[in-house]
Structures are given as C-alpha cells and as structure tokens.
C-alpha cells in the first residue's frame, strides 16, 4: 500500500516560518518522522512538496498512490483546481493542517478541499501528519 504525502506552498520553510503558529519542527525532521512511521507500519510512502498549484495538480494526477495525505497550505482556501484533481482521482484523501484553521483569520475557515476529503486533521501541529498516516493504515486495511 502506498501513501503520497503532498506539502503545499511555504511548508518547505517549516521550523523557520511563523514558529508560533506552525511550531519549531523542521521540514526535514517532519519528513523523517513520516518515513520512519510508514516503514514501521509496513507502508510505502512518497513525499512531494511544491510551491506551485500546477505542480500539485500534476502530482495528484500522475504519481502512483493508494491514499493521499495533503496539506494544501494556502491553496486550501483558493484552489478549485486542486479540489477538482482530488475529485477526479477518486481515492481516499486525508487533509492535514498544522494549525487550527477554524480559530484563525476568517479567510482560513473555508477549505475547498474538505468537500472532497475523506477526513481532516487540523490544529494538532506537525504530529497531525503522523496521525494521518495511522488513519491511512486503518482506511486502507478496510
Ligand atoms: C496551513 C494553514 C493555511 O491556512 C496556511 O496558508 C498554511 C498552512 C496549516 O498547516 O496550518 O500555509 O495549511
């Protein structure tokens, strides 16, 4: 079983970017924890980051995966293109947000992605990705 993890724009700056909101863990450390948990659970994983909407749409369409874990970052609140790509692929999707998007600015409270996601994890910090991997294993074993 293969999971694709997609990180959207500016998430490559984790650990250096608004640490009061997104925490101190670096992007590399987070990705190492994802890879390590997937290996412990016996799942294949590919991790992809892009700052561009088209790059994310291309990855959703072209990369092989059974389940997608995606933090679309700012595109969460703007991208019908990413929503449509997810809908077209018809595979389980877990939407992750490090911060709680519902307790921040008004413009962050709407997600174009949640309507096509299997579920969403928001506000649990970078650990949210690890929880998504565990949920992925449960979903894929059904
Ligand atoms: C985010 C929340 C978004 O509103 C923001 O644009 C991000 C990160 C999060 O993980 O909390 O870049 O998706």
XYZ file of C-alpha atoms and ligand atoms in Angstrom:
155
model
C 0.000 0.000 0.000
C 1.432 3.365 -0.973
C 0.754 6.763 0.560
C 1.551 10.007 -1.217
C 2.169 12.955 1.117
C 1.893 16.374 -0.534
C 3.070 19.526 1.196
C 1.853 22.781 -0.348
C 3.465 26.218 -0.588
C 5.808 27.518 2.113
C 5.750 24.268 4.083
C 9.373 23.729 2.992
C 10.095 26.585 5.445
C 8.772 24.674 8.469
C 10.892 25.299 11.545
C 11.802 28.775 10.261
C 8.355 30.096 9.358
C 5.970 31.634 11.950
C 7.098 29.144 14.584
C 4.460 30.446 17.000
C 1.808 29.140 14.580
C 3.477 26.147 12.904
C 5.932 25.009 15.590
C 9.680 24.532 15.673
C 9.967 21.190 13.882
C 11.849 21.484 10.589
C 10.548 20.209 7.270
C 13.301 17.580 7.109
C 12.615 16.336 10.634
C 8.896 16.023 9.910
C 9.547 14.096 6.714
C 11.961 11.763 8.516
C 9.256 11.028 11.111
C 6.711 10.308 8.340
C 9.101 7.931 6.544
C 10.024 6.192 9.799
C 6.390 5.648 10.849
C 5.438 4.369 7.383
C 8.300 1.895 7.492
C 7.259 0.771 10.999
C 3.699 0.225 9.723
C 4.885 -1.519 6.557
C 3.600 1.122 4.134
C 5.346 2.676 1.156
C 5.450 6.468 1.094
C 6.472 9.219 -1.285
C 6.750 12.804 -0.088
C 6.344 15.716 -2.501
C 6.456 19.468 -1.878
C 5.623 22.232 -4.322
C 5.057 25.946 -4.102
C 3.029 25.884 -7.304
C -0.604 24.940 -7.802
C 0.094 23.279 -11.174
C 2.884 21.181 -9.650
C 0.478 19.888 -7.021
C -2.245 19.130 -9.595
C 0.314 17.246 -11.741
C 1.471 15.192 -8.726
C -2.105 14.290 -7.755
C -2.767 13.120 -11.329
C 0.492 11.364 -12.140
C 2.102 9.870 -9.051
C 1.152 6.341 -8.008
C -0.630 6.063 -4.644
C -3.492 4.315 -2.873
C -4.189 7.175 -0.472
C -3.269 10.841 -0.451
C -2.274 12.845 2.640
C -2.262 16.517 1.653
C -1.625 19.828 3.338
C -2.523 22.216 0.513
C -1.415 25.154 2.731
C -2.676 28.486 1.315
C -4.214 26.694 -1.708
C -6.700 25.150 0.749
C -8.562 28.439 0.671
C -8.292 29.250 -3.039
C -7.807 26.217 -5.255
C -10.692 24.755 -7.221
C -8.022 23.150 -9.463
C -6.607 21.059 -6.585
C -10.118 20.168 -5.434
C -11.043 19.001 -8.950
C -7.832 16.955 -9.277
C -8.599 15.188 -5.982
C -12.204 14.526 -7.048
C -11.009 13.121 -10.387
C -8.684 10.595 -8.736
C -11.430 9.096 -6.540
C -9.058 7.758 -3.862
C -9.117 8.289 -0.094
C -7.703 11.652 0.954
C -6.721 12.960 4.384
C -6.406 16.747 4.578
C -3.910 17.944 7.180
C -3.389 21.389 8.679
C -0.742 22.046 11.300
C -2.648 24.976 12.772
C -6.362 25.014 13.589
C -7.695 26.807 10.515
C -11.053 27.385 12.254
C -9.630 29.538 15.043
C -7.565 31.844 12.772
C -8.480 34.552 10.248
C -11.923 34.351 8.567
C -10.373 33.610 5.158
C -8.787 30.422 6.528
C -12.084 28.996 7.779
C -13.168 27.825 4.330
C -11.469 24.827 2.726
C -12.124 23.997 -0.931
C -10.543 20.625 -0.193
C -12.660 19.379 2.723
C -15.661 18.636 0.470
C -13.618 16.052 -1.442
C -11.594 14.716 1.512
C -12.308 11.535 3.427
C -11.355 13.369 6.622
C -9.435 16.305 8.000
C -6.916 16.813 10.827
C -6.449 20.426 11.870
C -4.680 22.045 14.811
C -2.603 19.147 16.174
C 0.736 20.506 14.993
C 3.130 18.528 12.827
C 2.004 15.396 14.719
C -1.156 15.673 12.603
C 0.736 14.106 9.694
C 1.641 11.081 11.834
C -1.984 10.736 12.901
C -2.941 10.895 9.222
C -0.516 8.044 8.435
C -2.098 5.923 11.189
C -5.576 6.754 9.884
C -4.380 5.865 6.377
C -3.375 2.398 7.540
C -6.816 1.877 9.073
C -8.607 3.135 5.953
C -6.523 1.004 3.606
C -6.979 -2.148 5.661
C -10.775 -1.967 5.300
C -1.858 25.537 6.894
C -2.918 26.614 7.157
C -3.080 27.515 5.950
O -4.075 28.495 6.192
C -1.776 28.222 5.642
O -1.895 29.010 4.472
C -0.618 27.302 5.560
C -0.543 26.144 6.449
C -1.566 24.701 8.149
O -0.913 23.666 8.002
O -1.957 25.070 9.261
O 0.336 27.560 4.820
O -2.344 24.653 5.892
